[in-house]
Amino acid sequence: MPQGNSARDVMPAVGKVVLVGAGPGDPDLLTVKAAKAIEAADVIVYDRLVSPQILDLAPRGAALISVGKAPRNHSMPQSEINALLVRLALGGRHVIRLKGGDPFIFGRGGEEALELAKHKIPFEVIPGVTSAQGCAAAAGVPLTHRGLATSVRYITGHCREDMDLDYDWKGLADPDTTLAVYMGRATAPLICERLAEHGLAGDTPVLIVARGTTKDEWRCLTRLDALESKVAELEFDGPVLFVIGKVAGLARELGGMDAHQGEKSPALTA
Ligand code: SAH
């Protein structure tokens, strides 16, 4: 067959993107599949919540690209992240798109997957332990528990600029449901107000976790009617997760947390 010199001959084969969940923080909570994928990476595009110990698994020579973002402080807009993934893959790179927790739980992994599908770029998803599961388990809190919670709902407290959180508050205020609230720090007052208005008792236990499953983990066990003031008093920046519901109270018996409402567990405040 004659060898032409067409553009097709010089175009690299299309690469692949693997959307990988890095888990809640503790590198040991990576799945084996995620660890193997990171160890074989050519390029890693990662978010702010991915811990440095996990990035240390990358092979020498792998390109590490941070697209980290904090609420209202996006260092790279989502559309540019999507375009970057497409460009790298079309350039023949094997891309690991590393995200905190699970890529498909409030991680915008679905949007990235849709963009890749649109460009016919092969991709794979490796799930991760989402922070609600990691943080709750580390504190001894079962997200569902016979007699205390028949369901769990993952909700985001983050709303677009100038928009209210438009939720089915009546459904969310169900005392038999556990609410795992991601990105709720800024909207904690609103969340507390709406839940109380819709009948959730003020003494409903709430677990607040920051940097969950890492050596710098901070936790506090409080109650719904004290959540707003607890959040206002936090002396650090950064994301927190709330677990709202009767199950959070099990952090006393199963997580060794202080039985006094609202106080920090001494073991956890060092
Ligand atoms: N895809 C991620 C969530 C990304 S949204 C996941 O599955 O976990 C970011 C939010 O996740 C943060 O605002 C916070 O609410 C929560 N979060 C992530 N890691 C956390 C951690 N180690 N401790 C506490 N909250 C965490």
PDB file of N, CA, C and O in Angstrom, residues 225-260:
ATOM      1  N   ASP A 225     -30.278  23.442  65.817  1.00  0.00           N
ATOM      2  CA  ASP A 225     -30.491  24.831  66.214  1.00  0.00           C
ATOM      3  C   ASP A 225     -29.193  25.544  66.630  1.00  0.00           C
ATOM      4  O   ASP A 225     -29.207  26.741  66.916  1.00  0.00           O
ATOM      5  N   ALA A 226     -28.074  24.830  66.656  1.00  0.00           N
ATOM      6  CA  ALA A 226     -26.790  25.461  67.001  1.00  0.00           C
ATOM      7  C   ALA A 226     -25.831  25.443  65.808  1.00  0.00           C
ATOM      8  O   ALA A 226     -24.725  25.972  65.899  1.00  0.00           O
ATOM      9  N   LEU A 227     -26.266  24.852  64.711  1.00  0.00           N
ATOM     10  CA  LEU A 227     -25.350  24.679  63.571  1.00  0.00           C
ATOM     11  C   LEU A 227     -24.864  26.018  63.006  1.00  0.00           C
ATOM     12  O   LEU A 227     -23.670  26.203  62.745  1.00  0.00           O
ATOM     13  N   GLU A 228     -25.804  26.938  62.857  1.00  0.00           N
ATOM     14  CA  GLU A 228     -25.420  28.222  62.265  1.00  0.00           C
ATOM     15  C   GLU A 228     -24.322  28.903  63.082  1.00  0.00           C
ATOM     16  O   GLU A 228     -23.313  29.360  62.536  1.00  0.00           O
ATOM     17  N   SER A 229     -24.482  28.926  64.411  1.00  0.00           N
ATOM     18  CA  SER A 229     -23.467  29.614  65.223  1.00  0.00           C
ATOM     19  C   SER A 229     -22.159  28.833  65.239  1.00  0.00           C
ATOM     20  O   SER A 229     -21.077  29.419  65.223  1.00  0.00           O
ATOM     21  N   LYS A 230     -22.238  27.503  65.226  1.00  0.00           N
ATOM     22  CA  LYS A 230     -20.993  26.706  65.180  1.00  0.00           C
ATOM     23  C   LYS A 230     -20.204  27.013  63.913  1.00  0.00           C
ATOM     24  O   LYS A 230     -18.983  27.131  63.939  1.00  0.00           O
ATOM     25  N   VAL A 231     -20.922  27.101  62.809  1.00  0.00           N
ATOM     26  CA  VAL A 231     -20.241  27.359  61.531  1.00  0.00           C
ATOM     27  C   VAL A 231     -19.645  28.769  61.541  1.00  0.00           C
ATOM     28  O   VAL A 231     -18.515  28.983  61.102  1.00  0.00           O
ATOM     29  N   ALA A 232     -20.388  29.725  62.112  1.00  0.00           N
ATOM     30  CA  ALA A 232     -19.884  31.112  62.164  1.00  0.00           C
ATOM     31  C   ALA A 232     -18.606  31.200  62.997  1.00  0.00           C
ATOM     32  O   ALA A 232     -17.755  32.047  62.757  1.00  0.00           O
ATOM     33  N   GLU A 233     -18.477  30.296  63.982  1.00  0.00           N
ATOM     34  CA  GLU A 233     -17.312  30.344  64.881  1.00  0.00           C
ATOM     35  C   GLU A 233     -16.084  29.623  64.338  1.00  0.00           C
ATOM     36  O   GLU A 233     -15.028  29.667  64.959  1.00  0.00           O
ATOM     37  N   LEU A 234     -16.230  28.915  63.241  1.00  0.00           N
ATOM     38  CA  LEU A 234     -15.093  28.119  62.743  1.00  0.00           C
ATOM     39  C   LEU A 234     -13.879  29.007  62.533  1.00  0.00           C
ATOM     40  O   LEU A 234     -13.986  30.089  61.946  1.00  0.00           O
ATOM     41  N   GLU A 235     -12.746  28.540  63.002  1.00  0.00           N
ATOM     42  CA  GLU A 235     -11.542  29.385  62.947  1.00  0.00           C
ATOM     43  C   GLU A 235     -10.623  29.007  61.801  1.00  0.00           C
ATOM     44  O   GLU A 235      -9.434  29.276  61.838  1.00  0.00           O
ATOM     45  N   PHE A 236     -11.163  28.295  60.835  1.00  0.00           N
ATOM     46  CA  PHE A 236     -10.342  27.919  59.682  1.00  0.00           C
ATOM     47  C   PHE A 236     -11.178  28.077  58.419  1.00  0.00           C
ATOM     48  O   PHE A 236     -12.410  28.101  58.476  1.00  0.00           O
ATOM     49  N   ASP A 237     -10.481  28.190  57.304  1.00  0.00           N
ATOM     50  CA  ASP A 237     -11.168  28.230  56.010  1.00  0.00           C
ATOM     51  C   ASP A 237     -11.290  26.805  55.480  1.00  0.00           C
ATOM     52  O   ASP A 237     -10.723  25.890  56.051  1.00  0.00           O
ATOM     53  N   GLY A 238     -11.960  26.677  54.390  1.00  0.00           N
ATOM     54  CA  GLY A 238     -11.976  25.372  53.727  1.00  0.00           C
ATOM     55  C   GLY A 238     -13.305  24.680  53.835  1.00  0.00           C
ATOM     56  O   GLY A 238     -14.178  25.077  54.619  1.00  0.00           O
ATOM     57  N   PRO A 239     -13.447  23.638  53.052  1.00  0.00           N
ATOM     58  CA  PRO A 239     -14.751  22.977  52.953  1.00  0.00           C
ATOM     59  C   PRO A 239     -15.115  22.156  54.173  1.00  0.00           C
ATOM     60  O   PRO A 239     -14.243  21.628  54.866  1.00  0.00           O
ATOM     61  N   VAL A 240     -16.390  22.078  54.422  1.00  0.00           N
ATOM     62  CA  VAL A 240     -16.904  21.217  55.496  1.00  0.00           C
ATOM     63  C   VAL A 240     -18.089  20.422  54.965  1.00  0.00           C
ATOM     64  O   VAL A 240     -18.702  20.791  53.962  1.00  0.00           O
ATOM     65  N   LEU A 241     -18.340  19.358  55.658  1.00  0.00           N
ATOM     66  CA  LEU A 241     -19.484  18.506  55.325  1.00  0.00           C
ATOM     67  C   LEU A 241     -20.381  18.419  56.557  1.00  0.00           C
ATOM     68  O   LEU A 241     -19.866  18.353  57.670  1.00  0.00           O
ATOM     69  N   PHE A 242     -21.688  18.446  56.353  1.00  0.00           N
ATOM     70  CA  PHE A 242     -22.612  18.258  57.482  1.00  0.00           C
ATOM     71  C   PHE A 242     -23.334  16.929  57.297  1.00  0.00           C
ATOM     72  O   PHE A 242     -23.785  16.627  56.188  1.00  0.00           O
ATOM     73  N   VAL A 243     -23.460  16.197  58.386  1.00  0.00           N
ATOM     74  CA  VAL A 243     -24.351  15.035  58.381  1.00  0.00           C
ATOM     75  C   VAL A 243     -25.455  15.370  59.374  1.00  0.00           C
ATOM     76  O   VAL A 243     -25.206  15.523  60.575  1.00  0.00           O
ATOM     77  N   ILE A 244     -26.654  15.558  58.849  1.00  0.00           N
ATOM     78  CA  ILE A 244     -27.788  15.990  59.669  1.00  0.00           C
ATOM     79  C   ILE A 244     -28.765  14.821  59.811  1.00  0.00           C
ATOM     80  O   ILE A 244     -29.189  14.259  58.800  1.00  0.00           O
ATOM     81  N   GLY A 245     -29.079  14.481  61.048  1.00  0.00           N
ATOM     82  CA  GLY A 245     -30.058  13.409  61.239  1.00  0.00           C
ATOM     83  C   GLY A 245     -29.749  12.636  62.510  1.00  0.00           C
ATOM     84  O   GLY A 245     -28.640  12.740  63.066  1.00  0.00           O
ATOM     85  N   LYS A 246     -30.722  11.829  62.921  1.00  0.00           N
ATOM     86  CA  LYS A 246     -30.569  11.106  64.197  1.00  0.00           C
ATOM     87  C   LYS A 246     -29.309  10.247  64.224  1.00  0.00           C
ATOM     88  O   LYS A 246     -28.683  10.075  65.265  1.00  0.00           O
ATOM     89  N   VAL A 247     -28.927   9.715  63.068  1.00  0.00           N
ATOM     90  CA  VAL A 247     -27.738   8.841  63.035  1.00  0.00           C
ATOM     91  C   VAL A 247     -26.478   9.570  63.518  1.00  0.00           C
ATOM     92  O   VAL A 247     -25.560   8.938  64.052  1.00  0.00           O
ATOM     93  N   ALA A 248     -26.421  10.895  63.310  1.00  0.00           N
ATOM     94  CA  ALA A 248     -25.211  11.634  63.704  1.00  0.00           C
ATOM     95  C   ALA A 248     -24.951  11.480  65.204  1.00  0.00           C
ATOM     96  O   ALA A 248     -23.802  11.490  65.648  1.00  0.00           O
ATOM     97  N   GLY A 249     -26.034  11.294  65.971  1.00  0.00           N
ATOM     98  CA  GLY A 249     -25.887  11.118  67.421  1.00  0.00           C
ATOM     99  C   GLY A 249     -25.080   9.877  67.775  1.00  0.00           C
ATOM    100  O   GLY A 249     -24.518   9.786  68.876  1.00  0.00           O
ATOM    101  N   LEU A 250     -25.010   8.911  66.875  1.00  0.00           N
ATOM    102  CA  LEU A 250     -24.236   7.689  67.155  1.00  0.00           C
ATOM    103  C   LEU A 250     -22.735   7.968  67.217  1.00  0.00           C
ATOM    104  O   LEU A 250     -21.961   7.113  67.634  1.00  0.00           O
ATOM    105  N   ALA A 251     -22.317   9.174  66.801  1.00  0.00           N
ATOM    106  CA  ALA A 251     -20.892   9.538  66.915  1.00  0.00           C
ATOM    107  C   ALA A 251     -20.439   9.503  68.371  1.00  0.00           C
ATOM    108  O   ALA A 251     -19.262   9.325  68.656  1.00  0.00           O
ATOM    109  N   ARG A 252     -21.388   9.642  69.300  1.00  0.00           N
ATOM    110  CA  ARG A 252     -21.012   9.575  70.734  1.00  0.00           C
ATOM    111  C   ARG A 252     -20.599   8.150  71.083  1.00  0.00           C
ATOM    112  O   ARG A 252     -19.504   7.920  71.576  1.00  0.00           O
ATOM    113  N   GLU A 253     -21.490   7.215  70.788  1.00  0.00           N
ATOM    114  CA  GLU A 253     -21.213   5.827  71.181  1.00  0.00           C
ATOM    115  C   GLU A 253     -20.186   5.151  70.283  1.00  0.00           C
ATOM    116  O   GLU A 253     -19.381   4.364  70.731  1.00  0.00           O
ATOM    117  N   LEU A 254     -20.270   5.447  68.990  1.00  0.00           N
ATOM    118  CA  LEU A 254     -19.442   4.694  68.035  1.00  0.00           C
ATOM    119  C   LEU A 254     -18.196   5.447  67.586  1.00  0.00           C
ATOM    120  O   LEU A 254     -17.282   4.855  67.042  1.00  0.00           O
ATOM    121  N   GLY A 255     -18.192   6.769  67.801  1.00  0.00           N
ATOM    122  CA  GLY A 255     -17.036   7.558  67.360  1.00  0.00           C
ATOM    123  C   GLY A 255     -16.298   8.195  68.517  1.00  0.00           C
ATOM    124  O   GLY A 255     -15.351   8.952  68.309  1.00  0.00           O
ATOM    125  N   GLY A 256     -16.753   7.914  69.745  1.00  0.00           N
ATOM    126  CA  GLY A 256     -16.065   8.443  70.925  1.00  0.00           C
ATOM    127  C   GLY A 256     -16.146   9.950  71.033  1.00  0.00           C
ATOM    128  O   GLY A 256     -15.299  10.578  71.663  1.00  0.00           O
ATOM    129  N   MET A 257     -17.168  10.547  70.435  1.00  0.00           N
ATOM    130  CA  MET A 257     -17.239  12.005  70.519  1.00  0.00           C
ATOM    131  C   MET A 257     -17.884  12.438  71.820  1.00  0.00           C
ATOM    132  O   MET A 257     -18.645  11.701  72.438  1.00  0.00           O
ATOM    133  N   ASP A 258     -17.584  13.649  72.204  1.00  0.00           N
ATOM    134  CA  ASP A 258     -18.061  14.192  73.452  1.00  0.00           C
ATOM    135  C   ASP A 258     -19.581  14.173  73.503  1.00  0.00           C
ATOM    136  O   ASP A 258     -20.240  14.575  72.550  1.00  0.00           O
ATOM    137  N   ALA A 259     -20.102  13.719  74.653  1.00  0.00           N
ATOM    138  CA  ALA A 259     -21.561  13.628  74.773  1.00  0.00           C
ATOM    139  C   ALA A 259     -22.208  14.993  74.964  1.00  0.00           C
ATOM    140  O   ALA A 259     -23.408  15.128  74.843  1.00  0.00           O
ATOM    141  N   HIS A 260     -21.410  16.013  75.291  1.00  0.00           N
ATOM    142  CA  HIS A 260     -22.010  17.331  75.518  1.00  0.00           C
ATOM    143  C   HIS A 260     -22.299  17.998  74.198  1.00  0.00           C
ATOM    144  O   HIS A 260     -21.411  18.174  73.384  1.00  0.00           O
TER     145      HIS A 260
END
